[in-house]
CSV table of C-alpha atoms in Angstrom, one decimal:
chain,number,residue,atom,x,y,z
A,1,UNK,CA,15.2,7.2,11.2
A,2,UNK,CA,15.8,7.9,14.8
A,3,UNK,CA,13.7,6.1,17.6
A,4,UNK,CA,12.2,9.3,18.8
A,5,UNK,CA,10.8,10.0,15.4
A,6,UNK,CA,9.4,6.4,15.3
A,7,UNK,CA,7.8,6.7,18.8
A,8,UNK,CA,6.2,9.9,18.0
A,9,UNK,CA,4.5,8.5,14.8
A,10,UNK,CA,3.4,5.3,16.6
A,11,UNK,CA,1.9,7.1,19.4
A,12,UNK,CA,-0.1,9.4,16.8
A,13,UNK,CA,-1.8,6.3,15.2
A,14,UNK,CA,-3.3,5.5,18.7
A,15,UNK,CA,-4.3,9.3,18.9
A,16,UNK,CA,-6.0,9.1,15.4
A,17,UNK,CA,-8.1,6.1,16.3
A,18,UNK,CA,-9.2,7.8,19.3
A,19,UNK,CA,-10.1,10.7,17.3
A,20,UNK,CA,-12.3,8.6,15.0
A,21,UNK,CA,-13.9,7.0,17.7
A,22,UNK,CA,-15.1,10.5,19.0
A,23,UNK,CA,-16.2,11.4,15.6
A,24,UNK,CA,-18.4,8.3,15.5
A,25,UNK,CA,-19.6,8.9,19.0
A,26,UNK,CA,-20.5,12.3,18.0
A,27,UNK,CA,-22.4,11.4,14.8
A,28,UNK,CA,-24.5,9.1,16.9
A,29,UNK,CA,-25.4,11.7,19.4
A,30,UNK,CA,-26.6,13.9,16.5
A,31,UNK,CA,-23.8,16.3,17.2
A,32,UNK,CA,-21.4,15.9,14.2
A,33,UNK,CA,-17.7,16.9,14.7
A,34,UNK,CA,-15.7,17.6,11.7
A,35,UNK,CA,-12.0,16.5,10.9
A,36,UNK,CA,-10.4,19.1,8.7
A,37,UNK,CA,-7.9,18.1,6.1
A,38,UNK,CA,-5.3,20.1,4.2
A,39,UNK,CA,-5.9,21.5,0.7
A,40,UNK,CA,-4.0,21.0,-2.6
A,41,UNK,CA,-0.2,20.7,-1.9
A,42,UNK,CA,0.8,20.5,-5.4
A,43,UNK,CA,-1.0,23.6,-6.7
A,44,UNK,CA,0.0,25.5,-3.7
A,45,UNK,CA,3.6,24.6,-4.3
A,46,UNK,CA,3.3,25.9,-7.9
A,47,UNK,CA,1.9,29.1,-6.5
A,48,UNK,CA,4.8,29.7,-4.4
A,49,UNK,CA,7.4,29.3,-7.3
A,50,UNK,CA,8.0,25.6,-7.6
A,51,UNK,CA,8.1,24.9,-11.2
A,52,UNK,CA,5.3,22.7,-12.6
A,53,UNK,CA,7.0,20.1,-14.4
A,54,UNK,CA,4.6,18.4,-16.6
A,55,UNK,CA,6.3,14.9,-16.0
A,56,UNK,CA,6.8,14.6,-12.5
A,57,UNK,CA,4.6,17.4,-11.1
A,58,UNK,CA,4.6,18.0,-7.4
A,59,UNK,CA,7.5,15.8,-6.9
A,60,UNK,CA,9.8,18.4,-8.1
A,61,UNK,CA,9.5,19.8,-4.6
A,62,UNK,CA,11.2,16.4,-3.5
A,63,UNK,CA,13.8,16.0,-6.3
A,64,UNK,CA,14.9,19.5,-6.2
A,65,UNK,CA,16.6,20.2,-2.8
A,66,UNK,CA,16.2,24.0,-3.3
A,67,UNK,CA,12.3,23.3,-3.2
A,68,UNK,CA,12.0,21.1,0.0
A,69,UNK,CA,11.7,24.1,2.4
A,70,UNK,CA,8.8,25.5,0.3
A,71,UNK,CA,7.4,22.0,0.7
A,72,UNK,CA,7.7,22.1,4.5
A,73,UNK,CA,6.2,25.7,4.5
A,74,UNK,CA,3.1,24.6,2.6
A,75,UNK,CA,2.4,21.9,5.0
A,76,UNK,CA,2.8,24.4,8.0
A,77,UNK,CA,0.6,26.8,6.3
A,78,UNK,CA,-2.3,24.2,6.0
A,79,UNK,CA,-1.7,23.4,9.8
A,80,UNK,CA,-1.8,27.0,10.6
A,81,UNK,CA,-4.9,27.5,8.7
A,82,UNK,CA,-6.7,24.9,10.9
A,83,UNK,CA,-5.9,21.5,9.2
A,84,UNK,CA,-5.6,18.6,11.7
A,85,UNK,CA,-3.7,16.4,9.2
A,86,UNK,CA,-1.3,17.1,6.3
A,87,UNK,CA,-1.0,14.5,3.4
A,88,UNK,CA,2.5,13.6,2.3
A,89,UNK,CA,3.8,14.9,-1.2
A,90,UNK,CA,4.3,11.6,-2.5
A,91,UNK,CA,1.4,11.5,-4.9
A,92,UNK,CA,3.9,12.0,-7.8
A,93,UNK,CA,6.5,9.5,-7.0
A,94,UNK,CA,5.1,6.6,-9.0
A,95,UNK,CA,6.6,4.6,-12.0
A,96,UNK,CA,4.0,6.1,-14.5
A,97,UNK,CA,5.9,9.2,-14.6
A,98,UNK,CA,9.2,7.9,-14.8
A,99,UNK,CA,10.3,6.8,-11.2
A,100,UNK,CA,10.9,3.1,-12.3
A,101,UNK,CA,13.7,2.6,-10.0
A,102,UNK,CA,12.8,1.0,-6.7
A,103,UNK,CA,15.5,2.8,-4.6
A,104,UNK,CA,14.7,6.1,-6.2
A,105,UNK,CA,11.1,5.7,-5.2
A,106,UNK,CA,12.0,4.6,-1.6
A,107,UNK,CA,14.1,7.7,-1.3
A,108,UNK,CA,11.8,10.3,-2.5
A,109,UNK,CA,8.6,8.9,-0.9
A,110,UNK,CA,10.5,8.5,2.5
A,111,UNK,CA,11.6,12.0,2.1
A,112,UNK,CA,8.0,13.1,1.7
A,113,UNK,CA,7.0,11.4,5.0
A,114,UNK,CA,10.1,13.1,6.7
A,115,UNK,CA,9.4,16.5,5.8
A,116,UNK,CA,5.6,16.1,6.6
A,117,UNK,CA,6.6,14.6,10.1
A,118,UNK,CA,8.9,17.7,10.6
A,119,UNK,CA,6.2,20.1,9.6
A,120,UNK,CA,4.0,18.6,12.3
A,121,UNK,CA,6.8,18.5,14.9
A,122,UNK,CA,7.6,22.3,14.4
A,123,UNK,CA,4.2,23.5,13.9
A,124,UNK,CA,3.0,25.8,16.9
A,125,UNK,CA,-0.6,25.4,15.7
A,126,UNK,CA,-1.0,21.5,15.5
A,127,UNK,CA,2.1,19.7,16.9
A,128,UNK,CA,-0.3,16.9,17.7
A,129,UNK,CA,-1.6,16.7,14.2
A,130,UNK,CA,-1.4,13.7,11.9
A,131,UNK,CA,0.4,12.6,8.8
A,132,UNK,CA,-1.5,11.0,6.1
A,133,UNK,CA,0.7,8.9,3.7
A,134,UNK,CA,-0.5,9.6,0.2
A,135,UNK,CA,-0.8,6.6,-2.3
A,136,UNK,CA,-1.7,8.1,-5.5
A,137,UNK,CA,-2.5,6.3,-9.0
A,138,UNK,CA,0.6,4.6,-10.2
A,139,UNK,CA,0.3,5.3,-13.9
A,140,UNK,CA,-2.2,8.1,-14.5
A,141,UNK,CA,-5.0,9.9,-12.4
A,142,UNK,CA,-8.4,9.5,-13.6
A,143,UNK,CA,-8.0,6.7,-16.0
A,144,UNK,CA,-9.4,3.4,-14.7
A,145,UNK,CA,-8.7,1.9,-18.3
A,146,UNK,CA,-4.8,2.3,-17.5
A,147,UNK,CA,-4.5,0.8,-14.1
A,148,UNK,CA,-1.9,-2.0,-13.6
A,149,UNK,CA,-2.6,-5.8,-13.0
A,150,UNK,CA,-3.3,-6.4,-9.5
A,151,UNK,CA,-0.2,-8.4,-8.5
A,152,UNK,CA,2.0,-5.7,-10.1
A,153,UNK,CA,0.2,-2.8,-8.5
A,154,UNK,CA,0.3,-4.3,-5.2
A,155,UNK,CA,4.1,-4.7,-5.5
A,156,UNK,CA,4.4,-1.0,-6.5
A,157,UNK,CA,2.4,0.1,-3.6
A,158,UNK,CA,4.4,-2.2,-1.0
A,159,UNK,CA,7.5,0.1,-2.0
A,160,UNK,CA,5.4,3.4,-1.2
A,161,UNK,CA,3.7,1.7,2.1
A,162,UNK,CA,7.4,0.5,3.5
A,163,UNK,CA,8.8,4.0,2.7
A,164,UNK,CA,6.0,5.8,4.4
A,165,UNK,CA,5.5,3.6,7.5
A,166,UNK,CA,8.1,5.1,9.8
A,167,UNK,CA,6.4,8.6,9.3
A,168,UNK,CA,2.7,8.2,8.9
A,169,UNK,CA,-0.4,7.7,11.1
A,170,UNK,CA,-2.6,6.5,8.3
A,171,UNK,CA,-2.4,5.7,4.6
A,172,UNK,CA,-4.7,7.7,2.2
A,173,UNK,CA,-5.3,6.1,-1.1
A,174,UNK,CA,-6.6,9.1,-3.2
A,175,UNK,CA,-7.8,9.9,-6.3
A,176,UNK,CA,-8.6,6.2,-7.0
A,177,UNK,CA,-10.5,5.8,-10.3
A,178,UNK,CA,-12.1,2.6,-9.3
A,179,UNK,CA,-12.5,0.0,-6.7
A,180,UNK,CA,-10.0,-2.4,-8.5
A,181,UNK,CA,-7.3,0.3,-8.4
A,182,UNK,CA,-8.0,0.8,-4.7
A,183,UNK,CA,-7.9,-2.8,-4.1
A,184,UNK,CA,-4.3,-2.7,-5.0
A,185,UNK,CA,-3.4,-0.2,-2.4
A,186,UNK,CA,-5.4,-2.4,0.0
A,187,UNK,CA,-3.5,-5.4,-0.7
A,188,UNK,CA,-0.3,-3.7,0.0
A,189,UNK,CA,-1.4,-2.2,3.1
A,190,UNK,CA,-2.7,-5.5,4.4
A,191,UNK,CA,0.9,-6.9,3.8
A,192,UNK,CA,2.6,-4.4,6.3
A,193,UNK,CA,3.9,-6.1,9.5
A,194,UNK,CA,2.2,-3.1,11.3
A,195,UNK,CA,-1.3,-2.4,11.4
A,196,UNK,CA,-2.1,1.1,10.2
A,197,UNK,CA,-5.4,2.5,9.4
A,198,UNK,CA,-6.4,3.5,6.1
A,199,UNK,CA,-8.8,5.9,4.1
A,200,UNK,CA,-9.8,5.5,0.7
A,201,UNK,CA,-10.8,8.5,-1.6
A,202,UNK,CA,-12.0,8.3,-5.1
A,203,UNK,CA,-12.3,10.6,-8.0
A,204,UNK,CA,-15.8,11.0,-10.0
A,205,UNK,CA,-16.7,11.8,-13.4
A,206,UNK,CA,-19.2,14.8,-14.2
A,207,UNK,CA,-22.1,12.7,-13.4
A,208,UNK,CA,-20.9,11.5,-9.9
A,209,UNK,CA,-19.9,8.1,-10.7
A,210,UNK,CA,-16.4,6.3,-10.3
A,211,UNK,CA,-14.3,7.0,-13.1
A,212,UNK,CA,-15.2,3.3,-14.6
A,213,UNK,CA,-18.8,4.3,-14.6
A,214,UNK,CA,-19.7,2.4,-11.6
A,215,UNK,CA,-22.3,4.0,-9.1
A,216,UNK,CA,-20.8,5.2,-6.0
A,217,UNK,CA,-23.5,3.1,-4.3
A,218,UNK,CA,-22.2,0.0,-5.8
A,219,UNK,CA,-18.8,1.0,-5.4
A,220,UNK,CA,-19.0,1.6,-1.7
A,221,UNK,CA,-20.5,-1.8,-1.4
A,222,UNK,CA,-17.7,-3.3,-3.3
A,223,UNK,CA,-14.9,-1.4,-1.4
A,224,UNK,CA,-16.4,-2.2,1.9
A,225,UNK,CA,-16.6,-6.1,0.9
A,226,UNK,CA,-12.7,-6.0,-0.1
A,227,UNK,CA,-11.5,-4.1,2.8
A,228,UNK,CA,-13.3,-6.6,5.0
A,229,UNK,CA,-11.9,-9.6,3.1
A,230,UNK,CA,-8.2,-8.0,3.3
A,231,UNK,CA,-8.8,-7.1,7.0
A,232,UNK,CA,-8.1,-3.5,6.4
A,233,UNK,CA,-8.9,-0.9,9.3
A,234,UNK,CA,-10.9,1.4,7.2
A,235,UNK,CA,-11.5,4.6,8.6
A,236,UNK,CA,-13.3,6.7,5.9
A,237,UNK,CA,-14.4,6.7,2.4
A,238,UNK,CA,-14.0,10.1,0.6
A,239,UNK,CA,-14.1,11.6,-2.8
A,240,UNK,CA,-11.6,14.1,-4.1
A,241,UNK,CA,-10.1,15.5,-7.2
A,242,UNK,CA,-13.4,16.1,-8.8
A,243,UNK,CA,-15.9,19.0,-9.0
A,244,UNK,CA,-18.0,19.7,-6.0
A,245,UNK,CA,-21.2,19.4,-7.9
A,246,UNK,CA,-20.1,16.0,-8.7
A,247,UNK,CA,-19.4,15.2,-5.3
A,248,UNK,CA,-22.7,16.6,-4.2
A,249,UNK,CA,-24.4,14.3,-6.8
A,250,UNK,CA,-22.6,11.2,-5.4
A,251,UNK,CA,-23.5,12.2,-1.7
A,252,UNK,CA,-27.2,12.6,-2.5
A,253,UNK,CA,-27.3,9.1,-4.1
A,254,UNK,CA,-25.6,7.7,-0.9
A,255,UNK,CA,-28.1,9.5,1.4
A,256,UNK,CA,-30.9,8.1,-0.6
A,257,UNK,CA,-29.6,4.5,-0.2
A,258,UNK,CA,-31.0,3.6,3.3
A,259,UNK,CA,-29.4,0.1,3.3
A,260,UNK,CA,-26.1,1.5,2.3
A,261,UNK,CA,-26.3,4.3,5.0
A,262,UNK,CA,-27.0,1.5,7.6
A,263,UNK,CA,-24.2,-0.5,6.3
A,264,UNK,CA,-21.7,2.5,6.7
A,265,UNK,CA,-23.0,3.1,10.4
A,266,UNK,CA,-22.6,-0.6,11.0
A,267,UNK,CA,-18.9,-0.8,9.9
A,268,UNK,CA,-18.0,2.7,11.3
A,269,UNK,CA,-16.7,3.9,8.2
A,270,UNK,CA,-17.1,7.8,7.9
A,271,UNK,CA,-17.7,9.9,4.7
A,272,UNK,CA,-15.4,12.6,3.5
A,273,UNK,CA,-14.9,15.1,0.7
A,274,UNK,CA,-12.2,17.3,-0.8
A,275,UNK,CA,-12.9,18.7,-4.1
A,276,UNK,CA,-10.7,20.4,-6.5
A,277,UNK,CA,-10.9,23.9,-8.1
A,278,UNK,CA,-10.2,22.8,-11.7
A,279,UNK,CA,-12.3,23.3,-14.8
A,280,UNK,CA,-13.7,20.2,-16.1
A,281,UNK,CA,-11.0,17.5,-17.1
A,282,UNK,CA,-11.1,15.8,-20.3
A,283,UNK,CA,-12.0,11.8,-19.8
A,284,UNK,CA,-8.9,11.0,-21.8
A,285,UNK,CA,-6.5,13.4,-20.2
A,286,UNK,CA,-3.1,12.2,-19.3
A,287,UNK,CA,-0.4,14.1,-17.3
A,288,UNK,CA,2.1,12.7,-20.0
A,289,UNK,CA,0.2,14.5,-22.9
A,290,UNK,CA,-0.6,17.6,-21.2
A,291,UNK,CA,1.1,20.7,-22.3
A,292,UNK,CA,0.0,23.1,-19.5
A,293,UNK,CA,-1.6,22.9,-16.2
A,294,UNK,CA,-5.6,22.6,-15.9
A,295,UNK,CA,-7.1,26.1,-15.7
A,296,UNK,CA,-8.8,26.9,-12.5
A,297,UNK,CA,-12.4,27.9,-12.2
A,298,UNK,CA,-13.2,31.4,-11.2
A,299,UNK,CA,-16.3,30.4,-9.1
A,300,UNK,CA,-14.8,28.7,-6.2
A,301,UNK,CA,-13.4,31.2,-3.8
A,302,UNK,CA,-13.4,30.6,-0.3
A,303,UNK,CA,-17.1,31.8,0.5
A,304,UNK,CA,-18.3,29.6,-2.6
A,305,UNK,CA,-16.4,26.5,-1.7
A,306,UNK,CA,-17.7,26.8,1.9
A,307,UNK,CA,-21.2,26.6,0.4
A,308,UNK,CA,-20.4,23.3,-0.7
A,309,UNK,CA,-18.9,22.0,2.5
A,310,UNK,CA,-21.9,23.5,4.5
A,311,UNK,CA,-24.1,21.4,2.3
A,312,UNK,CA,-22.2,18.1,2.6
A,313,UNK,CA,-21.6,18.4,6.4
A,314,UNK,CA,-25.2,19.6,7.3
A,315,UNK,CA,-27.3,17.6,4.9
A,316,UNK,CA,-25.3,14.6,3.9
A,317,UNK,CA,-23.5,13.6,7.0
A,318,UNK,CA,-20.0,14.1,5.7
A,319,UNK,CA,-17.3,14.5,8.7
A,320,UNK,CA,-14.2,14.7,6.8
A,321,UNK,CA,-13.5,17.8,4.6
A,322,UNK,CA,-10.6,19.6,3.1
A,323,UNK,CA,-9.6,20.6,-0.5
A,324,UNK,CA,-7.7,19.1,-3.5
A,325,UNK,CA,-6.0,20.8,-6.5
A,326,UNK,CA,-6.3,24.7,-6.2
A,327,UNK,CA,-7.7,24.8,-2.6
A,328,UNK,CA,-5.5,26.9,-0.7
A,329,UNK,CA,-4.6,27.6,3.0
A,330,UNK,CA,-7.0,30.6,2.6
A,331,UNK,CA,-9.9,28.1,1.9
A,332,UNK,CA,-8.9,25.9,4.7
A,333,UNK,CA,-8.8,28.9,7.1
A,334,UNK,CA,-12.2,30.0,5.9
A,335,UNK,CA,-13.6,26.5,6.6
A,336,UNK,CA,-12.2,26.4,9.8
A,337,UNK,CA,-13.7,29.9,11.0
A,338,UNK,CA,-17.2,28.9,9.6
A,339,UNK,CA,-17.1,25.4,11.1
A,340,UNK,CA,-15.8,26.8,14.4
A,341,UNK,CA,-16.4,24.4,17.3
A,342,UNK,CA,-17.6,21.8,15.0
A,343,UNK,CA,-13.8,21.1,14.1
A,344,UNK,CA,-12.4,18.2,16.1
A,345,UNK,CA,-9.1,18.5,17.8
A,346,UNK,CA,-6.7,15.4,18.3
A,347,UNK,CA,-7.6,13.4,21.2
A,348,UNK,CA,-4.4,13.3,23.4
């Protein structure tokens, strides 16, 4: 990697910290600003013709050189739509889907970071935007019962963190099924030589609980404790890859817990949410055993999704929003237009 690329990423880490400082200040002054994320990269790739491989999923756009320009184009489309950050397409490059060789994982994860950084650098809409390094589940999404042992998980996440480090401004551990799973990602980030901020995002069951059945209020307390023990610079706790109704339930329970709200204020940890557009996923679902893609709902177009975002930002204090599987650049553009001057820009 060239020194110019390294310095670009490093300077953006400082800008990201400043941007989140502004988000916190606006919150305390009762004038919430909103950080706009991208949407679902994997499903957008498939919408644009990348094959939906039921083994390696969105990693097809990394393994197949002919699809790498499509991945770059997807990132740029989300930036053009108004996203301030893109998330690397590293989610599917994990041992659980067959990337068992460390060198192979390093290659493709680093490539996901490189393509995301190039999309930022070449974007006329957000050349000062951010790259979040995706750390997904190592075995299966949604399955708290299938996570690795702690030490093995930390070692696997270390591989991903090291490969992403030259390109990203923060690590985003996403679709975490439980606190124990996210603790493995935190352990890897804590072991990095360089201090990089982190965001943690959890998937929820239909009742708005973490996938191991733990309430979100207890889960947040637990994760705050772990992050403090590991000296993690935790920017935000989010919910993703769940139906928006479940996220609403979770946010309602958080807002009703005055002590927890106060704890989040004291620690400076923001709340975020980016739902998917999928129909209800079976709790026993695995990618390995799925024969076809999960169907989309037909009641979450741009306007309908906005109604959830409006509720979360206005009633529950959410300041980081975007989308997961099935949320398109058109959705993100609609959110940008409705949020208007509430959308925060990079602090340069």
